[in-house]
Short mmCIF file of C-alpha atoms in Angstrom, two decimals:
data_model
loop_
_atom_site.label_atom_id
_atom_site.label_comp_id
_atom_site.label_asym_id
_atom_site.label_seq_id
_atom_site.Cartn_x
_atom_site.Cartn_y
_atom_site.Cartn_z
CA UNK Q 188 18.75 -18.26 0.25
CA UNK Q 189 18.39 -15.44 2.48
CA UNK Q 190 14.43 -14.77 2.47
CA UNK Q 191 14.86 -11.50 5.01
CA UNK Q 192 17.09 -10.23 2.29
CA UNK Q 193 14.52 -10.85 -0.47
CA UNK Q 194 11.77 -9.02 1.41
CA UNK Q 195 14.00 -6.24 1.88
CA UNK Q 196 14.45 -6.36 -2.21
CA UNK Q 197 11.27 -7.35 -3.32
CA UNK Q 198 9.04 -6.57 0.22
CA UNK Q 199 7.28 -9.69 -0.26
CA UNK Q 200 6.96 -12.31 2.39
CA UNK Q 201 5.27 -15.33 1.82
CA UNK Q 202 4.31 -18.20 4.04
CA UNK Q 203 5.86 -21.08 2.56
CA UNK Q 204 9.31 -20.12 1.16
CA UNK Q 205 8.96 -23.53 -0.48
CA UNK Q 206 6.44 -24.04 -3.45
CA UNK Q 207 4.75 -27.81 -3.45
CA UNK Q 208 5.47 -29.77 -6.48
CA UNK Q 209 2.66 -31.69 -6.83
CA UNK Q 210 -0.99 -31.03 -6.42
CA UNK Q 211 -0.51 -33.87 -3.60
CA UNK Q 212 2.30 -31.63 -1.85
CA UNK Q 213 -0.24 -28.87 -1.68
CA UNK Q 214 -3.17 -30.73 0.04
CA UNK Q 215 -0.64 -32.11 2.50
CA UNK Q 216 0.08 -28.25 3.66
CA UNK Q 217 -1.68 -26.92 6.77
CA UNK Q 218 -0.91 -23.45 6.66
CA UNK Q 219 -2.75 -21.81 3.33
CA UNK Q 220 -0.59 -19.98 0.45
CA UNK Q 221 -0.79 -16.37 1.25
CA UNK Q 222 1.59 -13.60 0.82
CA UNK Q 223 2.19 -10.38 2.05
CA UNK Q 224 2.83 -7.03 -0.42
CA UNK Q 225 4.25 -3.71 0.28
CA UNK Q 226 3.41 -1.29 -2.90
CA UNK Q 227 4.94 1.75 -1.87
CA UNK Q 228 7.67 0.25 0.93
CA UNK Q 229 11.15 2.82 0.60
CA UNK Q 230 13.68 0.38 -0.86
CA UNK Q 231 17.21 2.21 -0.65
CA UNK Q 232 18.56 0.48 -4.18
CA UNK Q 233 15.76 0.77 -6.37
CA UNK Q 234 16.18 0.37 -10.39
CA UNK Q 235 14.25 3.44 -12.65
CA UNK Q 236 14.50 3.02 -16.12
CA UNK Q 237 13.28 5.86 -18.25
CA UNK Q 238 10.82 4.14 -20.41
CA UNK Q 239 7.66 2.03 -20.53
CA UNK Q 240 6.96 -1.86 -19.85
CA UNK Q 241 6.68 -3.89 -22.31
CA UNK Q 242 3.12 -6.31 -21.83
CA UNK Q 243 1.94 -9.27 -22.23
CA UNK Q 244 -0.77 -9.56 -25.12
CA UNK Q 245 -2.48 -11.56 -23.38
CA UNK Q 246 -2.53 -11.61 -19.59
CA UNK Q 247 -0.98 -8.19 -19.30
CA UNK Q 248 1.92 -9.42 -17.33
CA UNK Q 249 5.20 -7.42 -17.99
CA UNK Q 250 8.60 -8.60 -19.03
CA UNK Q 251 10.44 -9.49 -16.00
CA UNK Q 252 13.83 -11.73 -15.41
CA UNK Q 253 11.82 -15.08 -15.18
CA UNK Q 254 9.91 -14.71 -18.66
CA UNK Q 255 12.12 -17.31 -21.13
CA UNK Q 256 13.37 -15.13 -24.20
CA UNK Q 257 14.24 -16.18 -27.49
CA UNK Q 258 16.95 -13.71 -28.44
CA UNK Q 259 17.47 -14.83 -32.34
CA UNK Q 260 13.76 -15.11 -33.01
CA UNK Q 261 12.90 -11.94 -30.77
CA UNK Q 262 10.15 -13.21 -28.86
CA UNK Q 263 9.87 -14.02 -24.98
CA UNK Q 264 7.35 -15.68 -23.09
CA UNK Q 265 5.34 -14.89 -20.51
CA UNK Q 266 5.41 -17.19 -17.15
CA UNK Q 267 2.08 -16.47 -16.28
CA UNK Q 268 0.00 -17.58 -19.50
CA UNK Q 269 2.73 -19.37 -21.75
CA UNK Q 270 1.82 -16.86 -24.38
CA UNK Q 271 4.92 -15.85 -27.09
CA UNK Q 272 4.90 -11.88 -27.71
CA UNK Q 273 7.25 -10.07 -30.10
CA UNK Q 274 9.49 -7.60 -28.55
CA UNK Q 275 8.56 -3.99 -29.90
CA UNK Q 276 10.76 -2.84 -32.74
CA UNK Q 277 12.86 -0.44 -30.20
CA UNK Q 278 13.78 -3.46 -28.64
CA UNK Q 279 15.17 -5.59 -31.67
CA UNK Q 280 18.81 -4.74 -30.36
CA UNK Q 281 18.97 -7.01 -27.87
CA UNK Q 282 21.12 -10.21 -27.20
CA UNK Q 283 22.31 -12.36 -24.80
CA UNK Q 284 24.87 -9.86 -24.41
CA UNK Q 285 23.08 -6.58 -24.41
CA UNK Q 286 19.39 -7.17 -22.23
CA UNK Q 287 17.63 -4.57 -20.75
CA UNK Q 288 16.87 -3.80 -17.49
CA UNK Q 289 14.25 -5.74 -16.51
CA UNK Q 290 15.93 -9.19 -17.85
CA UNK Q 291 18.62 -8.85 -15.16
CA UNK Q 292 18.42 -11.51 -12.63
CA UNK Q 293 18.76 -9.08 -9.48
CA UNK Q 294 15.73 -6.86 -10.72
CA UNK Q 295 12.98 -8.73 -9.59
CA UNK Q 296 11.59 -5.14 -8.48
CA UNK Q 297 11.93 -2.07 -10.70
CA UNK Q 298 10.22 0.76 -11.57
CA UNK Q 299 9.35 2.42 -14.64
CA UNK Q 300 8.97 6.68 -15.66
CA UNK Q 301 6.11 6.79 -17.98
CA UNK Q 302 5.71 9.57 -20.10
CA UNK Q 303 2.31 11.63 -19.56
CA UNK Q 304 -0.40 10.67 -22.05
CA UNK Q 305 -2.89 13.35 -21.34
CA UNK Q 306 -1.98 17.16 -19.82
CA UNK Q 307 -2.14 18.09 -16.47
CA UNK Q 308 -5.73 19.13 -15.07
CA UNK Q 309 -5.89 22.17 -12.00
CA UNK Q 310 -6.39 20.83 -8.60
CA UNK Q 311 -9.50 20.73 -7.62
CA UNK Q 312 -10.77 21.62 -4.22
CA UNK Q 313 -14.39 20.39 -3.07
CA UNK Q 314 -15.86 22.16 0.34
CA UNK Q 315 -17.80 19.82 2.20
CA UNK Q 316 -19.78 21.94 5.12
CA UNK Q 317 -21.58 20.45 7.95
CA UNK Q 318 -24.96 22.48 8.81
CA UNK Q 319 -26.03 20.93 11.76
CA UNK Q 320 -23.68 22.92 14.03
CA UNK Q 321 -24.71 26.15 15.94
CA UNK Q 322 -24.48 29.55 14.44
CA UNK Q 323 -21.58 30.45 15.86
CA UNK Q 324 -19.86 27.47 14.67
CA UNK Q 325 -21.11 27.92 10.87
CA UNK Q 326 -20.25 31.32 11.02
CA UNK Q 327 -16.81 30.07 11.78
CA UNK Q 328 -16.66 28.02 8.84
CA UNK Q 329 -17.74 29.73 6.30
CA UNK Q 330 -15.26 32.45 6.99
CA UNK Q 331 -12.62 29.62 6.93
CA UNK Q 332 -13.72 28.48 3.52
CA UNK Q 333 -14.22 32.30 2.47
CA UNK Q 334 -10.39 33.02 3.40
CA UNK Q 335 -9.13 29.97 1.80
CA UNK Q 336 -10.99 30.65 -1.29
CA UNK Q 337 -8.99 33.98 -1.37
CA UNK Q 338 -5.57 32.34 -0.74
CA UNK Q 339 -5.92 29.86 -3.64
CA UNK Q 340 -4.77 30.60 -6.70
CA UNK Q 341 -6.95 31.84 -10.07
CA UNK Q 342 -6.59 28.81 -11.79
CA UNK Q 343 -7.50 25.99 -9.20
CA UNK Q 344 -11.02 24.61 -9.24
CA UNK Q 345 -13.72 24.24 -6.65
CA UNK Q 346 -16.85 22.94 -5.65
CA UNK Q 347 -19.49 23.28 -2.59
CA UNK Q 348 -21.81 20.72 -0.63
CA UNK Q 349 -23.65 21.17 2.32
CA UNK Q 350 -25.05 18.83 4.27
CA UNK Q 351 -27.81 17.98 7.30
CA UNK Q 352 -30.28 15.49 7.05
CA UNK Q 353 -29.67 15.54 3.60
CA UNK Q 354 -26.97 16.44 1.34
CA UNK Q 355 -26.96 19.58 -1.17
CA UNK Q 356 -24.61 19.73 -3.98
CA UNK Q 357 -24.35 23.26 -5.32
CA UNK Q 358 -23.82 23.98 -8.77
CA UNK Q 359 -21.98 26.77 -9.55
CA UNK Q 360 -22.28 27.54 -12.93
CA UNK Q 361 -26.22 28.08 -12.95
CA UNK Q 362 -26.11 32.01 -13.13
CA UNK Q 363 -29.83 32.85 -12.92
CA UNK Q 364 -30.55 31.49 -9.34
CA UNK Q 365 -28.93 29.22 -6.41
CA UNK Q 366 -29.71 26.00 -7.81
CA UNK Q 367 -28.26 22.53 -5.90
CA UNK Q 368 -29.12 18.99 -6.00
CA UNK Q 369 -30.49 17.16 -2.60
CA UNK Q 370 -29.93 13.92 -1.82
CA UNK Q 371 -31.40 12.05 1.13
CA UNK Q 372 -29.09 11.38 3.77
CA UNK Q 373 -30.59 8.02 5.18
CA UNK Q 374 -30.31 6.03 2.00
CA UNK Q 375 -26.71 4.60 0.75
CA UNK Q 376 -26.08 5.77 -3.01
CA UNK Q 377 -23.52 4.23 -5.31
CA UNK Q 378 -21.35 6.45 -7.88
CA UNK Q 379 -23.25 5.25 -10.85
CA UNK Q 380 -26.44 6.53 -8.94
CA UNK Q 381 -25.17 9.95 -7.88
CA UNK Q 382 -23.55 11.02 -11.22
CA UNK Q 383 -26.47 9.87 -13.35
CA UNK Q 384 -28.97 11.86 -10.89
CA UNK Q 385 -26.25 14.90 -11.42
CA UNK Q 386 -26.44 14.43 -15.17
CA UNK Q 387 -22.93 13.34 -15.29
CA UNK Q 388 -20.86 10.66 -17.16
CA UNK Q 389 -19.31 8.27 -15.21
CA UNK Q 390 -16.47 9.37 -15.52
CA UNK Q 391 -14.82 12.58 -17.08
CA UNK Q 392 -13.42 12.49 -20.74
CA UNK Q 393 -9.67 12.56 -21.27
CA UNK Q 394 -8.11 15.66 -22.70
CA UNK Q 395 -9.39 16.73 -26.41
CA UNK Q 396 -7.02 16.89 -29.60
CA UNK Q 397 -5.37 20.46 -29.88
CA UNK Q 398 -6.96 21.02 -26.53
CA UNK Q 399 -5.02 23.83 -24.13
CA UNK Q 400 -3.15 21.99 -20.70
CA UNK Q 401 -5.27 21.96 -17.78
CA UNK Q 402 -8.29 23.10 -19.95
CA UNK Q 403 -11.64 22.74 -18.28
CA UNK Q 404 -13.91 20.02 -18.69
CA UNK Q 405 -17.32 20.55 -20.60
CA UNK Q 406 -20.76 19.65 -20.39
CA UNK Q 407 -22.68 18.88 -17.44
CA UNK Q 408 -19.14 19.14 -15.57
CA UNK Q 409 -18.42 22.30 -16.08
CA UNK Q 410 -21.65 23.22 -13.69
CA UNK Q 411 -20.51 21.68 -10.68
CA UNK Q 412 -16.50 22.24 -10.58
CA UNK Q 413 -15.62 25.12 -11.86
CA UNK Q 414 -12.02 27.43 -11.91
CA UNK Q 415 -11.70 30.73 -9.71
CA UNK Q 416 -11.17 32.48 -12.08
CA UNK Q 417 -14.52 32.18 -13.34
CA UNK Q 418 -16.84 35.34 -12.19
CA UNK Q 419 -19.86 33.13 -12.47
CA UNK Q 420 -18.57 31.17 -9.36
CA UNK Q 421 -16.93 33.44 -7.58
CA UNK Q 422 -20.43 34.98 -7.45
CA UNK Q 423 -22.52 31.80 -7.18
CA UNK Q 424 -19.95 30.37 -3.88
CA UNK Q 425 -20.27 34.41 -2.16
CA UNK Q 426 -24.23 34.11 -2.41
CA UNK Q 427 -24.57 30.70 -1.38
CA UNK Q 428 -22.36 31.13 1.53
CA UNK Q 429 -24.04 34.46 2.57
CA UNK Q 430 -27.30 33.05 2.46
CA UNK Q 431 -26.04 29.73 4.49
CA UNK Q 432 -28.15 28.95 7.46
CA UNK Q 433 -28.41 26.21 10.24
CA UNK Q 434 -30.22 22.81 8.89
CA UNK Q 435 -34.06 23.19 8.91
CA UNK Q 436 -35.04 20.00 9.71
CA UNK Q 437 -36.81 19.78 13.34
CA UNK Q 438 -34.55 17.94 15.93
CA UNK Q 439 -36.30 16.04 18.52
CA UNK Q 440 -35.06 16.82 22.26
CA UNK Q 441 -34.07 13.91 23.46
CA UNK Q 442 -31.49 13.09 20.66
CA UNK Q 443 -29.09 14.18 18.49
CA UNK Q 444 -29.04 16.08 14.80
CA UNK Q 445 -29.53 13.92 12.29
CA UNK Q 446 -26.03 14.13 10.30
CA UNK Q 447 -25.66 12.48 7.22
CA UNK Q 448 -21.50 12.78 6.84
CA UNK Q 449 -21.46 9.57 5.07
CA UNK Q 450 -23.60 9.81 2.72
CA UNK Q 451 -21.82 13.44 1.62
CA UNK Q 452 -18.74 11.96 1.21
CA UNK Q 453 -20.30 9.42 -1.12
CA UNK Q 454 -21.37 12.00 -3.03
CA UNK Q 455 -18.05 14.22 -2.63
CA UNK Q 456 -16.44 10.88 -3.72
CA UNK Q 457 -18.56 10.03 -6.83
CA UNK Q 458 -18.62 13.82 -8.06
CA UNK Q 459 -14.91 14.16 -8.21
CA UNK Q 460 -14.79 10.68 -9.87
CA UNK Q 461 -17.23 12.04 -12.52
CA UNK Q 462 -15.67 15.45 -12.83
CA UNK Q 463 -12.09 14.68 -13.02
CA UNK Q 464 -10.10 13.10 -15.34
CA UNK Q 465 -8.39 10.11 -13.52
CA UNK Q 466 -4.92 10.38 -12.69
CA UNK Q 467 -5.03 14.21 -14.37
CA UNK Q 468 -4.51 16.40 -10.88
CA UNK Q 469 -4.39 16.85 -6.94
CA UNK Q 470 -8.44 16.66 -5.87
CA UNK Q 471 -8.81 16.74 -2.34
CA UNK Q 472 -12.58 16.89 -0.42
CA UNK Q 473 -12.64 19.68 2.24
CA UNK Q 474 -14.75 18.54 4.90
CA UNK Q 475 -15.89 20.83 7.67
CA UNK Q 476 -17.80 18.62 9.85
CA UNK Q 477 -19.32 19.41 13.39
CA UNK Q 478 -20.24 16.12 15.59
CA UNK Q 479 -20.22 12.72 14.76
CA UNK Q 480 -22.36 11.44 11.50
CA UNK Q 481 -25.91 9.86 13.32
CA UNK Q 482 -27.81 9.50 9.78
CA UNK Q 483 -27.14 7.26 7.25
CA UNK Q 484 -23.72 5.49 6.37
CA UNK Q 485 -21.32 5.67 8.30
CA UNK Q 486 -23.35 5.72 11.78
CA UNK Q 487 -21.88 5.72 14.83
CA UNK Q 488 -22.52 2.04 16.77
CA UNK Q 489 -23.65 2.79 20.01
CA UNK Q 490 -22.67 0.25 22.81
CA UNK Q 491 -18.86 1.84 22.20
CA UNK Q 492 -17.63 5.20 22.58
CA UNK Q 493 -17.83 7.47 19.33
CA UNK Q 494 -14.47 8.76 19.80
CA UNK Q 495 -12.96 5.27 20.94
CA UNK Q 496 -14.89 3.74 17.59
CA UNK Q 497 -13.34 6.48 14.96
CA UNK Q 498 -10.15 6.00 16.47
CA UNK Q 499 -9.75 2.49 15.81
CA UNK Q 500 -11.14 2.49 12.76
CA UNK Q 501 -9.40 4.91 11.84
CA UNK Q 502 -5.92 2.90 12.80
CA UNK Q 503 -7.26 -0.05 11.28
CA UNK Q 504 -7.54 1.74 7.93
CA UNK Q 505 -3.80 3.22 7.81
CA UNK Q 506 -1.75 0.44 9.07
CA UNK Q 507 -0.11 -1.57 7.15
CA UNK Q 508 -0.93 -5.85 6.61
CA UNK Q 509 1.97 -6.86 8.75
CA UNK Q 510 0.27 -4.24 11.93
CA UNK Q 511 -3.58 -5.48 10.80
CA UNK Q 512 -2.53 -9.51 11.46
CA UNK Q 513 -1.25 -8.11 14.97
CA UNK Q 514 -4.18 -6.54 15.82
CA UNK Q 515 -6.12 -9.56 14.88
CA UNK Q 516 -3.81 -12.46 15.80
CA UNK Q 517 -1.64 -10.60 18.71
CA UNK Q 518 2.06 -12.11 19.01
CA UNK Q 519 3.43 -13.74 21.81
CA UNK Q 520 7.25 -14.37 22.18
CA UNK Q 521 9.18 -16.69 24.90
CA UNK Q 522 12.45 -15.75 26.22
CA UNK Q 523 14.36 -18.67 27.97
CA UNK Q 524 17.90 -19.87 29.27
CA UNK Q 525 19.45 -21.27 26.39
CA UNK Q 526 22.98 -22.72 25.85
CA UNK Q 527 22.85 -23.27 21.89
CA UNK Q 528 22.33 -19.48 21.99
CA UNK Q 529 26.11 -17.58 21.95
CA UNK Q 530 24.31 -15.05 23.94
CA UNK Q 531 22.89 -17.44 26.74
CA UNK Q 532 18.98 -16.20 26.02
CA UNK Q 533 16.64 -17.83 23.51
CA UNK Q 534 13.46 -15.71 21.68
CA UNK Q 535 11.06 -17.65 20.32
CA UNK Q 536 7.64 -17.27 19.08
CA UNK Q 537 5.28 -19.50 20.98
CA UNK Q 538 1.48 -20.13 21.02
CA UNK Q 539 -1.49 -18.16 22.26
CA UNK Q 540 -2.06 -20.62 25.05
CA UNK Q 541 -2.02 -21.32 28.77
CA UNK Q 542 0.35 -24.21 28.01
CA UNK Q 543 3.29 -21.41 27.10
CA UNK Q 544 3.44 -20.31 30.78
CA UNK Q 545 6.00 -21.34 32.73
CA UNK Q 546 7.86 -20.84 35.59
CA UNK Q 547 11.20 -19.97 34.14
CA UNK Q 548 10.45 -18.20 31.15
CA UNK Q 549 9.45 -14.37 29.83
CA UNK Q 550 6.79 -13.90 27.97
CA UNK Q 551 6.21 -10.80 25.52
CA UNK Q 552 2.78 -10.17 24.20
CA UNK Q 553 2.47 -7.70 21.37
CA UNK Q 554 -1.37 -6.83 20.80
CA UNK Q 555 -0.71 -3.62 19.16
CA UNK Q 556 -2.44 -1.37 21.21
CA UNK Q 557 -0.68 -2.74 24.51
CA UNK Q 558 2.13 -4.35 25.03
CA UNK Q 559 2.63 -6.91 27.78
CA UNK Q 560 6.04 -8.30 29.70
CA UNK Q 561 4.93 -11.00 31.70
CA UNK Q 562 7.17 -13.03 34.14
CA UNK Q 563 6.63 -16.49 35.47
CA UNK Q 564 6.50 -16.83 38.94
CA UNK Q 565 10.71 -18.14 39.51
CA UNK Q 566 11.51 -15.22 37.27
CA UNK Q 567 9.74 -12.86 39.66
CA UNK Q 568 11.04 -14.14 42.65
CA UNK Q 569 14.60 -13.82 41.68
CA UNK Q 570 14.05 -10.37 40.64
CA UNK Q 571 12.60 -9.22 43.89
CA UNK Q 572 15.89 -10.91 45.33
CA UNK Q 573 17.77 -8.98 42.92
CA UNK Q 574 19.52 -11.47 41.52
CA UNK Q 575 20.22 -9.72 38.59
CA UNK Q 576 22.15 -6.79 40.08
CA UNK Q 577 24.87 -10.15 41.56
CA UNK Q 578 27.80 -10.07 38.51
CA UNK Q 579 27.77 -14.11 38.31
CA UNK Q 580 23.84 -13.85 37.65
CA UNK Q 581 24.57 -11.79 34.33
CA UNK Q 582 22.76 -14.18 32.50
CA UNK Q 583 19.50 -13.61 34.27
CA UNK Q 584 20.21 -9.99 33.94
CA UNK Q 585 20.22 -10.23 30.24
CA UNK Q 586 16.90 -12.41 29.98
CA UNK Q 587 15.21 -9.26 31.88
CA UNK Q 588 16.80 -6.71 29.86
CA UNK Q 589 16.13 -8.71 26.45
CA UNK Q 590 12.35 -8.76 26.54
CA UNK Q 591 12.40 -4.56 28.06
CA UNK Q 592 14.56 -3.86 24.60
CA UNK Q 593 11.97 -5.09 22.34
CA UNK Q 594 9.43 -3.49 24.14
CA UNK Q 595 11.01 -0.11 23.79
CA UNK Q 596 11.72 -0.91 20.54
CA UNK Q 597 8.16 -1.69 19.33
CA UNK Q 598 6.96 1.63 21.25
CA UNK Q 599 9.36 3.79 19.57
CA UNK Q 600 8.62 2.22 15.82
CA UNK Q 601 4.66 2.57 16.56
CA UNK Q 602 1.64 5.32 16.59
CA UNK Q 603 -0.20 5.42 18.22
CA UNK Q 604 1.87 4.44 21.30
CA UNK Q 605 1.08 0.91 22.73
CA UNK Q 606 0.65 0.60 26.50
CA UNK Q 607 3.59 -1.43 28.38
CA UNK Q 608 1.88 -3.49 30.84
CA UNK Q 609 4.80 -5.08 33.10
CA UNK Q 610 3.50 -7.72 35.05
CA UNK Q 611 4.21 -11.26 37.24
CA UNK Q 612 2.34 -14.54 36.98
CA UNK Q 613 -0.34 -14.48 40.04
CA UNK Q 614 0.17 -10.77 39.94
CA UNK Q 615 -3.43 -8.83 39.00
CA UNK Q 616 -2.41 -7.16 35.94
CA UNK Q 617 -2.09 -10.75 34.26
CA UNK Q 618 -5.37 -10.58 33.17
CA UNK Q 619 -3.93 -9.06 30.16
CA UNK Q 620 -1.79 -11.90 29.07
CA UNK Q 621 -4.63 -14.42 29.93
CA UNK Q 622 -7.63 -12.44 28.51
CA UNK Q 623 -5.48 -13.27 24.82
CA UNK Q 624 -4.82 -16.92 25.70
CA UNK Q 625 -6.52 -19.90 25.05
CA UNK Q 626 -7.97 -21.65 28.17
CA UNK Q 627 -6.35 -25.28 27.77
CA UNK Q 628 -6.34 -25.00 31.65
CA UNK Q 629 -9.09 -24.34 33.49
CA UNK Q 630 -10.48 -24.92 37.09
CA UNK Q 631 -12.02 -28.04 35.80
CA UNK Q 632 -9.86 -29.06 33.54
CA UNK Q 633 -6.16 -28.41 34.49
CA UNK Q 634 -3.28 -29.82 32.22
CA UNK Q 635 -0.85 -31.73 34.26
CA UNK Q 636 2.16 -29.44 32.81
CA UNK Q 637 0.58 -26.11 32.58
CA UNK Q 638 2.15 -23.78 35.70
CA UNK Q 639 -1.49 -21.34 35.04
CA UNK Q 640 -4.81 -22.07 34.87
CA UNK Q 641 -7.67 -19.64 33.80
CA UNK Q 642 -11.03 -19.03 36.02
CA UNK Q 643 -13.20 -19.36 32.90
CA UNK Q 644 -16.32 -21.85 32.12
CA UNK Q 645 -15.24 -21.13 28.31
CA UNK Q 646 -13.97 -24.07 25.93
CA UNK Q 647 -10.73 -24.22 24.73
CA UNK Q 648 -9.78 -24.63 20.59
CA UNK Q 649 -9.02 -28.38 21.50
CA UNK Q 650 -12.89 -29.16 22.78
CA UNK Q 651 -14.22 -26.76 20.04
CA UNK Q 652 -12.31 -28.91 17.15
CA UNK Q 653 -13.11 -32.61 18.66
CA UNK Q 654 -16.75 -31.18 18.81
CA UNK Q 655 -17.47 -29.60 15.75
CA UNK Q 656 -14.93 -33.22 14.01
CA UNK Q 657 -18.07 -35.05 15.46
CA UNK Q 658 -20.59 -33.13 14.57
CA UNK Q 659 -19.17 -33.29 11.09
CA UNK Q 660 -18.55 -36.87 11.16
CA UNK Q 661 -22.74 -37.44 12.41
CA UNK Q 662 -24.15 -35.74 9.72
#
């Protein structure tokens, strides 16, 4: 079986291709059962059917090709639970000859076109502003929010918060006076606490009987979202922004304003949750924020840049599972003279260790956010002779130019761009190749066939295991 082709099918990949027999089998494997899923990955060939899938009763599994199907009695059932269903009567047409879709073999991966149970809601835009900017700056945005207000159209729905030290949601639909709710920005609120301090359900009704598309939602709703189109909040967002002023609360000198961005978007969050139907529209939050958040959740660590702390956390968020192992387990790769290879050059993955450092071998290390081509010290001495411009050393040529094309290749497939680090064993910029390794090899303790050894007074995995076996084993 070709298991790069099946993750390219199903984008699955697993870490045993194999599945243990026996409970036995499975004790006996080191490496834990895990396995790694791509929702949304592009696959070029994949099946739509235009209908619905047909559940389980029980588990809620869905007919797939390895549920067994009884096609005189109608009934299949389902390899998760072992429960029999009944096929639904639009399905009572089937035979071994005639199956649907998701019975053939080859669609292990499929998708479905439901039809829309409930009518489409507006979008709905909520305006997040940041007070604790100067006046100049808050003049700024509230003539942003002003002009987008007049861009969008009539039928698109809209809230306002504003937040300092604490958090103000506006609601728009009061008509006698500017009325908002204020939440305190140090404390950490859950939905369920926000909506029921708003007076809101937890979450919006669905659509009523005989009820117009994209109607608005009533009740206690209807006060804090509200359509353009609406004079009532046309007038209530032109007041509230004209009256909009710097946060109040007294800043001491020696730090910073105390901005509670966190704990808005918790609210944003829990407000749109409460205020929307689910899975009825576009809502997006608006946020118009000023500095970094310094109350609350959400608050920037000091010890660490702010901007070098949002940036990687940011990163962390958006990449995918295969980039998040990499940045937590980095990946090393050995290139070597090989002659089982048809091309002359072996690449092999090989372990975060001093041990993998030799002489006459290229090492790549991939640690996502730099990326490091380190040569042993025979490797670097026949490339300052320039062996590898010589047309009989076109072997050596090619174990240089190997590890440099999957370099390039890694920096042109990632964002943000990694550093390339290239380096030489001895050399000063190995410190980024042995910062990642594991000291096997120290000044104390050097292995008899390690070529490197690392300056540190740290213990290596080896010393750490054997201790912690005999702690275990004493108590």
């Amino acid at each position: 079986m070709d298991f790069n082709a099946v993750e390219e099918t199903d984008a699955l990949r697993l870490t045993w291709n194999l599945w243990p027999n026996s409970k036995i089998e499975a004790t006996r494997c080191v490496i834990p059962f895990a396995a790694i899923y791509t929702p949304n990955k592009r696959l070029p060939n994949m099946p739509v059917v235009p209908y619905e899938p047909v559940p389980c009763k029980q588990c809620g599994g869905v007919l797939n090709p390895y549920a067994s199907v009884d096609y005189y009695a109608k009934v299949w059932v389902c390899p998760f639970c072992y429960c029999r269903n009944h096929f639904p009567a639009h399905y009572q047409g089937i035979s071994e000859q005639s199956v649907p879709a998701e019975l053939y073999p080859q669609y292990t991966t499929i998708e479905y076109t439901l039809p829309r149970a409930s009518p489409l809601h507006p979008p709905v835009y909520l305006f997040v502003i940041d007070t604790c900017v100067a006046e100049d700056e808050l003049a700024a945005a509230k003539a942003s929010v002003t002009q987008a207000l007049q861009m969008m159209p009539d039928y698109c729905h809209v809230g306002l918060i504003t937040y300092g030290t604490h958090v103000h949601v506006h609601e728009l639909g009061f008509a006698e006076c500017s009325k908002c709710f204020v939440f305190r920005g140090s404390k950490e609120y859950t939905s369920q606490q926000v909506t029921e301090q708003l007076g809101l359900r937890a979450s919006a009704p669905g659509a009523r009987p005989g009820a117009a598309p994209g109607a608005a939602p009533t009740g206690p709703q209807r006060q804090f979202v509200l359509p353009l189109s609406d004079p009532a909040c046309d007038t209530a967002i032109n007041n509230i922004l004209s009256d909009l002023q710097r946060d109040a609360y007294p800043v001491v000198s020696t730090q910073r304003p105390a901005r509670c961005t966190g704990t808005a978007l918790i609210v944003a969050e829990a407000l749109l949750a409460a205020s929307v139907p689910a899975g009825s529209c576009m809502a997006r939050v608006m946020l118009f924020v000023g500095g970094p958040s310094t109350e609350g959740p959400g608050k920037v660590v000091f010890g660490f840049g702010p901007d070098e702390t949002a940036f990687v956390r940011m990163i962390l968020y958006r990449v995918p599972v295969q980039d998040a192992m990499v940045m937590i387990q980095p990946q090393l790769t050995a290139y070597n003279f090989s002659s089982e290879d048809p091309s002359g050059i072996s690449a092999e993955p090989a372990l975060l260790d001093v041990l993998s450092i030799t002489p006459e071998r290229v090492l790549l290390l991939d640690a996502y956010f730099y990326v490091v081509l380190f040569h042993g010290a025979t490797v670097a001495q026949w490339r300052r002779a320039e062996y590898h411009l010589q047309p009989e050393h076109k072997a050596f040529a090619e174990l240089l130019a190997a590890p440099q094309q999957e370099a390039k290749a890694i920096v042109a497939r990632r964002f943000p761009v990694p550093r390339v680090v290239d380096c030489d064993q001895n050399g000063s910029q190995a410190r980024f190749l042995l910062a990642k390794l594991n000291p096997s090899a120290t000044y104390n303790n050097s292995a008899a066939v390690s070529s490197e050894v690392i300056m540190t007074d740290d213990v290596s995995l080896q010393v750490f295991t054997d201790h912690l076996k005999r702690l275990a084993v004493q108590s």
